[in-house]
CSV table of C-alpha atoms in Angstrom, one decimal:
chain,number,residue,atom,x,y,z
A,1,UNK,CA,-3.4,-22.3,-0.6
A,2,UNK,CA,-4.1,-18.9,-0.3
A,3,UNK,CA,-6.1,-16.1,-2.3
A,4,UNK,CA,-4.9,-12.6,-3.9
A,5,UNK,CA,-6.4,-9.9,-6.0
A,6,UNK,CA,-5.8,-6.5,-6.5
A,7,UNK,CA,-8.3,-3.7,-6.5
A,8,UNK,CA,-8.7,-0.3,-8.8
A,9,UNK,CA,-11.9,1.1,-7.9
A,10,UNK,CA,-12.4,5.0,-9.0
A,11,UNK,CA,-8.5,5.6,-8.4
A,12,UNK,CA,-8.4,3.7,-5.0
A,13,UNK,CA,-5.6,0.7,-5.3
A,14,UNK,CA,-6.1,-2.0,-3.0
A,15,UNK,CA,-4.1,-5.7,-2.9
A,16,UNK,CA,-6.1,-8.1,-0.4
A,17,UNK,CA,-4.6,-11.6,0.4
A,18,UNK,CA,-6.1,-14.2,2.5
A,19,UNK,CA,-3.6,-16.6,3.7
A,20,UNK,CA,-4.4,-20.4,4.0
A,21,UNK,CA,-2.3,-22.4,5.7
A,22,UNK,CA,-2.3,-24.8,8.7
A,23,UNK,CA,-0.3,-22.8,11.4
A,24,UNK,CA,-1.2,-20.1,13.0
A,25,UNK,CA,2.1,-17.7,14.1
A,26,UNK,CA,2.1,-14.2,12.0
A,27,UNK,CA,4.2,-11.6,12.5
A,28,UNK,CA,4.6,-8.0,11.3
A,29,UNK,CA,7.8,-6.6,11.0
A,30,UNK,CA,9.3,-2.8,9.8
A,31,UNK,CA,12.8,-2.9,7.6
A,32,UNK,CA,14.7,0.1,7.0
A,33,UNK,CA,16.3,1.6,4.6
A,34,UNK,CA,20.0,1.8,3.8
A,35,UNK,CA,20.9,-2.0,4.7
A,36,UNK,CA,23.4,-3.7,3.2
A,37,UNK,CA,22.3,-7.4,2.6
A,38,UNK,CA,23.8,-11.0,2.1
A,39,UNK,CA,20.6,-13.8,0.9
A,40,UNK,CA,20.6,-17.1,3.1
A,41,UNK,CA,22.5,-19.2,0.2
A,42,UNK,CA,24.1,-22.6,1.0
A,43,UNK,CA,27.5,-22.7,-1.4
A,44,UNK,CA,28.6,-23.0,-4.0
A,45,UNK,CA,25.2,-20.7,-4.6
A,46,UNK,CA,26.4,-16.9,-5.2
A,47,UNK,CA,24.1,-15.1,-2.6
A,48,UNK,CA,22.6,-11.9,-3.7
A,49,UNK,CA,23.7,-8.5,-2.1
A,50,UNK,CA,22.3,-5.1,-2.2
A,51,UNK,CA,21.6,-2.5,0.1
A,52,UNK,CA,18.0,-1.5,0.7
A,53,UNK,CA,16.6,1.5,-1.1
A,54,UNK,CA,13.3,1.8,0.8
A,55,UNK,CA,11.9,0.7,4.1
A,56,UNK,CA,8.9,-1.7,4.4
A,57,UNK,CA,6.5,-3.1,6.6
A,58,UNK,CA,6.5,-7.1,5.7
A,59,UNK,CA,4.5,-9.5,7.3
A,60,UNK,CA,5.7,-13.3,7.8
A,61,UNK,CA,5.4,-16.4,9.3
A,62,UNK,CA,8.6,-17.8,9.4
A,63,UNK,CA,10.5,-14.5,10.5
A,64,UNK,CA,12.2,-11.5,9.5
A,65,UNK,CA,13.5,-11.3,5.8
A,66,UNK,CA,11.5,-14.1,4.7
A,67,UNK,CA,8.0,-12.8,4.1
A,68,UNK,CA,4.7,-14.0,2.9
A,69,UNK,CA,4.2,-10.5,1.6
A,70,UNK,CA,4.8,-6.7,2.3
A,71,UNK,CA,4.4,-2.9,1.7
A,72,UNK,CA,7.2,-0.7,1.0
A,73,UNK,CA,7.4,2.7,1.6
A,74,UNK,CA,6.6,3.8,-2.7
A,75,UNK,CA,3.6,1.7,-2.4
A,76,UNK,CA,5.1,-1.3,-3.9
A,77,UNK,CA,3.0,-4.5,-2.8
A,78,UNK,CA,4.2,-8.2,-3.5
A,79,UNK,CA,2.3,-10.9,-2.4
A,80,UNK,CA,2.2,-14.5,-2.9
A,81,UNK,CA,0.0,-17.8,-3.5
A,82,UNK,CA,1.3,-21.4,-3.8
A,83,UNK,CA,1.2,-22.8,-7.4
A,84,UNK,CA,2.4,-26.1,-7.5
A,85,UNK,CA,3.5,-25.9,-11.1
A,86,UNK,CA,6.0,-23.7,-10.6
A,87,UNK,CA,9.5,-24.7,-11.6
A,88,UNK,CA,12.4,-22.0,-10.8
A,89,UNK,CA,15.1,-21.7,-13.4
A,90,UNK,CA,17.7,-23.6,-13.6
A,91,UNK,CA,21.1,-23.0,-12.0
A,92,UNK,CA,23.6,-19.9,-13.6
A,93,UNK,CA,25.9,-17.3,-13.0
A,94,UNK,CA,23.3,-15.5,-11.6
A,95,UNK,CA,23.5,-14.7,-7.6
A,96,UNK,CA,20.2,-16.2,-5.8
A,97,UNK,CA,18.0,-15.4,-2.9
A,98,UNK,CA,15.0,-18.6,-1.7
A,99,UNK,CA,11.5,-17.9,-2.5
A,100,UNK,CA,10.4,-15.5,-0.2
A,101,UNK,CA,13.6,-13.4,0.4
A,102,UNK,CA,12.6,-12.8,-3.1
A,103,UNK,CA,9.7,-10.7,-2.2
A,104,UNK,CA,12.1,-8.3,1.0
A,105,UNK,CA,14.6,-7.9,-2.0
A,106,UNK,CA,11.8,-6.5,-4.3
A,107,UNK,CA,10.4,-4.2,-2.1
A,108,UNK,CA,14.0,-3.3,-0.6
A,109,UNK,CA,14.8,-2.2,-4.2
A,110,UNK,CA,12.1,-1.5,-6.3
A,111,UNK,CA,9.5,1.8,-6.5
A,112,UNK,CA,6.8,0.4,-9.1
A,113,UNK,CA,5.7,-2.5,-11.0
A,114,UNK,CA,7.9,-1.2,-14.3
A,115,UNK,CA,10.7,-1.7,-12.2
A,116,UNK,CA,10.4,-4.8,-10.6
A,117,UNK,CA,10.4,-6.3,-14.1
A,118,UNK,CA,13.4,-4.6,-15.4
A,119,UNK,CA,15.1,-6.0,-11.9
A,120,UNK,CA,13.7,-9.4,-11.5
A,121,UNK,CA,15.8,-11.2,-14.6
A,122,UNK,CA,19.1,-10.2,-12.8
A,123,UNK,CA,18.7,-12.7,-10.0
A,124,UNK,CA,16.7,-16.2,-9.8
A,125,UNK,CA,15.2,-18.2,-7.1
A,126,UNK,CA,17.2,-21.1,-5.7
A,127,UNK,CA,17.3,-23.2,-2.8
A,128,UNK,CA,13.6,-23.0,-2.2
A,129,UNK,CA,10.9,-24.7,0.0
A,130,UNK,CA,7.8,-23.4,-1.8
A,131,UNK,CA,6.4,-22.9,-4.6
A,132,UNK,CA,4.8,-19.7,-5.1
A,133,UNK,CA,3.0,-17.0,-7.8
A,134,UNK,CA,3.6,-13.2,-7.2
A,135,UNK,CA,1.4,-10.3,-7.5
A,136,UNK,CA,2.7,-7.2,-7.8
A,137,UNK,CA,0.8,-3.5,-7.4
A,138,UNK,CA,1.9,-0.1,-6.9
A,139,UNK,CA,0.8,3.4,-6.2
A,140,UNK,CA,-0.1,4.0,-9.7
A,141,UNK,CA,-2.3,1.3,-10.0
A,142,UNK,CA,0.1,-0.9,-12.2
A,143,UNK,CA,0.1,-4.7,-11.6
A,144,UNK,CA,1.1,-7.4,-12.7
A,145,UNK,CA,1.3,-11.3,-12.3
A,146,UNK,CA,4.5,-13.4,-12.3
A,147,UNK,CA,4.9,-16.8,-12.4
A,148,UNK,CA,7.9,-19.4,-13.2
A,149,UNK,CA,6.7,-22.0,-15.5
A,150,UNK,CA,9.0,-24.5,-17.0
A,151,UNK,CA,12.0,-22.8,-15.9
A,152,UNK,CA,11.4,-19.6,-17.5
A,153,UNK,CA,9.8,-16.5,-15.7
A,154,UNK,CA,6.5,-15.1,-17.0
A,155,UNK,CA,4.1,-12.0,-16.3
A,156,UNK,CA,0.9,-10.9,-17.1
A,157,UNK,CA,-0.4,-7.3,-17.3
A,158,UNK,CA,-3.7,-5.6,-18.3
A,159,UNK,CA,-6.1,-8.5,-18.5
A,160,UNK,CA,-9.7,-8.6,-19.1
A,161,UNK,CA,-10.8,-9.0,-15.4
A,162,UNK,CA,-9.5,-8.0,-12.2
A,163,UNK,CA,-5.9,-9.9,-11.4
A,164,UNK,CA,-6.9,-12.8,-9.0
A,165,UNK,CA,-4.5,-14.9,-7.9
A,166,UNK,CA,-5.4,-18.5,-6.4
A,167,UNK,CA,-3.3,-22.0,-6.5
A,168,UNK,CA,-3.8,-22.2,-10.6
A,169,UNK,CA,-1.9,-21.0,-13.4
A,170,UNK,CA,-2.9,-17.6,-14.0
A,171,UNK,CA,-3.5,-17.8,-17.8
A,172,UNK,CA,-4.7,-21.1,-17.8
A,173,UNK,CA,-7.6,-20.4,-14.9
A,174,UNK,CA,-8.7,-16.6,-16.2
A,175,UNK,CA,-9.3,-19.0,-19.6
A,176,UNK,CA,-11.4,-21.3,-18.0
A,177,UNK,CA,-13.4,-18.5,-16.2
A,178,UNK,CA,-13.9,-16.5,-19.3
A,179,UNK,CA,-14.9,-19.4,-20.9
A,180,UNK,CA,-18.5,-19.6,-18.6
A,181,UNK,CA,-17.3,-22.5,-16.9
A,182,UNK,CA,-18.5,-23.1,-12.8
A,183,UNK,CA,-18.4,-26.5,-11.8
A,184,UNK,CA,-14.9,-28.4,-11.3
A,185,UNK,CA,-16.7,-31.6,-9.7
A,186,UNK,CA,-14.6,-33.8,-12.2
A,187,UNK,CA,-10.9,-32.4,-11.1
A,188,UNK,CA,-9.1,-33.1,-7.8
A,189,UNK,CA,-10.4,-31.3,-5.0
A,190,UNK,CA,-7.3,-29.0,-4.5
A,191,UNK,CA,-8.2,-27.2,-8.3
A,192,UNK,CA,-11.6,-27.7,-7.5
A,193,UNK,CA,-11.0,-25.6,-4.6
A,194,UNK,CA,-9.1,-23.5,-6.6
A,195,UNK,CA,-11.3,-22.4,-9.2
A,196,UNK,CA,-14.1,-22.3,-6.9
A,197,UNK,CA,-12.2,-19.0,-4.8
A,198,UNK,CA,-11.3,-17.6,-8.5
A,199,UNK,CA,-14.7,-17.9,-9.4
A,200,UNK,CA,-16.2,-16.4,-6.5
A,201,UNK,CA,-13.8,-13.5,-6.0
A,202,UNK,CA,-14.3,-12.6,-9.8
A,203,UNK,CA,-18.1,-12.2,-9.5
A,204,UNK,CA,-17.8,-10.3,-6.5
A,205,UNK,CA,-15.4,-7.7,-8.4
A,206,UNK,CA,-17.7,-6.9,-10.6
A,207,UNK,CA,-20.5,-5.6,-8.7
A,208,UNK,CA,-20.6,-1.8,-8.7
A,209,UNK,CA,-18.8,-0.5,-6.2
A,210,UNK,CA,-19.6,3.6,-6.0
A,211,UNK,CA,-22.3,2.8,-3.0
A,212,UNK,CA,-19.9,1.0,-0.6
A,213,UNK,CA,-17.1,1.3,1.4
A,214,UNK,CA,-14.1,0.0,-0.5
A,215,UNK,CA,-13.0,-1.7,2.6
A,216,UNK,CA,-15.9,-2.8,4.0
A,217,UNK,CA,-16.5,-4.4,0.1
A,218,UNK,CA,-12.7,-5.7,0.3
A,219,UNK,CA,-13.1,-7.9,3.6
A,220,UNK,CA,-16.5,-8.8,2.4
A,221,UNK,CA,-15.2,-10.7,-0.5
A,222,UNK,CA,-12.4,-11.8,1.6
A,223,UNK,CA,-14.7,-13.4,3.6
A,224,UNK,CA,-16.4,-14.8,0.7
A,225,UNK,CA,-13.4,-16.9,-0.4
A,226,UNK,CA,-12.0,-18.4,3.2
A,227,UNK,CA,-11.3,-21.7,3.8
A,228,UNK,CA,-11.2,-23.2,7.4
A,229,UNK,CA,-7.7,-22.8,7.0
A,230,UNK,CA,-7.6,-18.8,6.1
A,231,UNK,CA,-4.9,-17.8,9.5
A,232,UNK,CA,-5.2,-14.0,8.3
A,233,UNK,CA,-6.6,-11.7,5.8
A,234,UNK,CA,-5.0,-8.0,4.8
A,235,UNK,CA,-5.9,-5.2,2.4
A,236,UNK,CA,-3.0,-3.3,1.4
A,237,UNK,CA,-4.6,0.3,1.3
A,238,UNK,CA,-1.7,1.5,-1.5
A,239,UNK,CA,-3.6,5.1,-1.3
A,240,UNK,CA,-3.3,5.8,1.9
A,241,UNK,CA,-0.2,3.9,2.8
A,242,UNK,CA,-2.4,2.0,5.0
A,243,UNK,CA,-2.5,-2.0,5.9
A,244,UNK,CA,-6.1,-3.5,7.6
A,245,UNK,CA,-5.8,-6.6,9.2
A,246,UNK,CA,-7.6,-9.4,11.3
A,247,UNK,CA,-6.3,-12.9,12.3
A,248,UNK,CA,-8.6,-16.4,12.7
A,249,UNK,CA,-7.5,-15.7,16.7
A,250,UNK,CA,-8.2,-11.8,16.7
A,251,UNK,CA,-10.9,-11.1,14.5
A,252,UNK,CA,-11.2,-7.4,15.1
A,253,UNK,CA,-10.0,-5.4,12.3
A,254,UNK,CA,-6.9,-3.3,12.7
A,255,UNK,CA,-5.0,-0.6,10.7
A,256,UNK,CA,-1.7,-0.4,10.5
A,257,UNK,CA,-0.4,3.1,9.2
A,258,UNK,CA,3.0,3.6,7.4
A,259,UNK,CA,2.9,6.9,8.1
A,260,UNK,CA,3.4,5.6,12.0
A,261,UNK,CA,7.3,4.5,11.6
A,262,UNK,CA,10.3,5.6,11.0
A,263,UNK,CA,12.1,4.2,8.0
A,264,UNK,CA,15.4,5.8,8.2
A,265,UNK,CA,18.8,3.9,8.0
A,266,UNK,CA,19.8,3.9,11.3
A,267,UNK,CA,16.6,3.9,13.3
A,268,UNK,CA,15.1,0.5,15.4
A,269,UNK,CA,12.9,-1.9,13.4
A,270,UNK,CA,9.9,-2.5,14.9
A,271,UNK,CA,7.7,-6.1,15.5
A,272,UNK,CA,4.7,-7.9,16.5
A,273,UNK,CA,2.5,-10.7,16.9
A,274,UNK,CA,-0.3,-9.6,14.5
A,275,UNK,CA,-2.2,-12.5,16.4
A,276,UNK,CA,-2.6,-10.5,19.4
A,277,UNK,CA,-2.1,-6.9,18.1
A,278,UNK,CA,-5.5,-5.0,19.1
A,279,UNK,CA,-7.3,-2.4,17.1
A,280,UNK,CA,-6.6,0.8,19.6
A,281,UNK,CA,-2.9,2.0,19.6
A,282,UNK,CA,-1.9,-0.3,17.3
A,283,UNK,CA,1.4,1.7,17.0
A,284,UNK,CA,2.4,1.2,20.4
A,285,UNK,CA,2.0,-2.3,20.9
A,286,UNK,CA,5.1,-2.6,18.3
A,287,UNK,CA,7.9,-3.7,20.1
A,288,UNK,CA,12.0,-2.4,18.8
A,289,UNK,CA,12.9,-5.8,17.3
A,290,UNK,CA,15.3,-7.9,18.9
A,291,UNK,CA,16.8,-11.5,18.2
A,292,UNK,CA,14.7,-13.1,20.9
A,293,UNK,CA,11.4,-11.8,18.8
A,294,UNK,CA,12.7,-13.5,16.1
A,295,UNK,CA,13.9,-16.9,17.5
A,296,UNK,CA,9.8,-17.2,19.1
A,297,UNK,CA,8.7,-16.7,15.4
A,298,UNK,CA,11.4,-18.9,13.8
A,299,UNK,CA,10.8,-21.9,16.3
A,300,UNK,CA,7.6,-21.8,16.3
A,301,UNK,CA,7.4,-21.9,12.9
A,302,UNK,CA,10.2,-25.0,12.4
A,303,UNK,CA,8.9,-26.6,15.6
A,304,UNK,CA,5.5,-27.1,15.0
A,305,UNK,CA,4.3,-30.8,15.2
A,306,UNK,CA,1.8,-30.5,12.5
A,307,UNK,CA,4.0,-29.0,9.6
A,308,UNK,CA,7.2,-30.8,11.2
A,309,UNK,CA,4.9,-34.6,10.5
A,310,UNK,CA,4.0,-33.1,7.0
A,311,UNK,CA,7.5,-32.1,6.2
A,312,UNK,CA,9.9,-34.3,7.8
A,313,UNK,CA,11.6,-31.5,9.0
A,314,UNK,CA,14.9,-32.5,10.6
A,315,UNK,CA,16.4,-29.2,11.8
A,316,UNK,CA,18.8,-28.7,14.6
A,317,UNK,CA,18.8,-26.6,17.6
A,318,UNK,CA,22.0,-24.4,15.9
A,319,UNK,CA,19.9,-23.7,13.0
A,320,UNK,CA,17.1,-22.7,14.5
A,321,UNK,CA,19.8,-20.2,16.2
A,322,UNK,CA,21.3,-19.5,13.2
A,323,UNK,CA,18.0,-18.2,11.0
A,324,UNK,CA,17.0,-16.3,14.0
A,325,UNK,CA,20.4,-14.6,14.0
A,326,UNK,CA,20.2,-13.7,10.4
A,327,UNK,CA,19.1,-10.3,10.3
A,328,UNK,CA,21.7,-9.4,13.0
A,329,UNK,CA,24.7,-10.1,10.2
A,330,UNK,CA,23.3,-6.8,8.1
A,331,UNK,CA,25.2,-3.7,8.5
């Protein structure tokens, strides 16, 4: 299910996500600049290509170039929540990239919010496993909200509260908040659940925040909206180029600086199990990336019993390989 909001208190720009989901693996991986790129299309699909403006540091749980959510080096943030309402567009000329490459192409080409929507119409989502919301902040404390509704992609900007993101329809749940309603009894328990993490996480935002620690305050509200499902929680410190983490395994906060890695086409990517990353020397427990990294993090993912019973997944050996491999085909 998941939970995202973003933060602007006295200049400070934070994005925190807690992410709800019934596995466990996470992994944090850096991307660098200056890549040329081919998205994982299935024909007659025309994959998207570009080359990578701007390095990031992406976290995932499937593996690298498919991520749940990330930081680029301009202090562009995307991050995600399921919304089962959304509907992609429809097949067109347009070249395609799945669901979450969507998110490594946006921070691999965009600086800000402004241009993130100028890019985003020139490709759609196809070929896709989930069905996800985006929020979108950046260093100058623009966001906005995009969702794909009936085939057609919308965004919000500027509204009345702070942008929350949960598992409803943006315009649809800030309506029924602002309307004074708290009790979903009489819906299904998933919107119940929903609004319930909305509603929380909007009250807390609008406490007064000058006396406290903005990260302290940030977790705390995290906190406040977890499920027994929640596998990680992050604050994206856009400021200070800064990402704070802890994991339902490792719950000792770390802090991963940007500043810490090198971004520059040519130089090693870097990875690691944010499960058992610890909070001294965070940078040196990041390993140089390799394709045996990444085939742990894709099998584990596509081999676990629990999502593999819910799925019905029926994937091979080779393709296991083959995903794993992916990155490897970039030059």
């Amino acid at each position: 299910m998941s939970t995202a909001f973003q933060i602007n208190q006295n200049g400070e720009f934070l994005v925190c996500k807690n992410q709800d989901v019934i596995y466990d693996g996470v992994y944090l991986f850096t991307n660098q600049r200056g890549v040329r790129k081919t998205a994982l299309m299935m024909p007659p699909t025309q994959p998207a290509s570009w080359v990578s403006a701007y390095g990031s540091l992406t976290v995932s749980q499937i593996g690298k170039e498919n991520p749940n959510g990330g930081i680029n080096e301009k202090g562009l943030v995307v991050e995600q929540t399921t919304l089962w309402q959304t509907e992609y567009p429809a097949s067109d000329v347009r070249p395609a990239v799945n669901e979450l490459q969507w998110i490594q192409y946006l921070l691999d080409t965009c600086s800000t919010v402004q241009e993130v929507l100028e890019v985003a119409p020139s490709i759609r989502i196809d070929q896709s496993t989930s069905k996800l919301h985006y929020l979108i902040a950046d260093r100058s404390g623009e966001h906005t909200i995009i969702e794909f509704l009936n085939g057609e992609m919308t965004f919000y900007r500027e509204k009345s509260i702070f942008p929350i993101m949960v598992n409803s329809p943006y315009e649809e749940a800030l309506k029924e908040i602002e309307s004074g309603k708290t009790n979903w009894s009489d819906c299904d328990e998933y919107h119940e659940n929903s609004m319930q993490r909305l509603l929380t996480v909007s009250k807390r935002l609008q406490e007064n925040l000058n006396l406290v620690d903005v990260i302290d305050f940030t977790f705390e509200v995290l906190t406040s909206a977890k499920r027994e499902d929640t596998v990680y929680s992050l604050v994206y410190d856009i400021n200070r180029m800064e990402v704070h983490a802890y994991t339902n395994q490792n719950p000792e906060r770390k802090t991963i600086k940007m500043v810490d890695f090198d971004f520059a086409n040519g130089s090693l990517s870097r990875s690691v199990d944010l499960q058992r990353l610890r909070a001294k020397n965070v940078t040196e427990q990041f390993e140089t990336y390799n394709t045996e990294f990444n085939y742990n993090a894709v099998n584990s993912f596509f081999r676990n019993p629990t999502l593999t019973a819910i799925f019905k997944w029926k994937i091979s050996d080779e393709m296991v390989q083959f995903l794993a491999r992916y990155p490897d085909s970039f030059s």
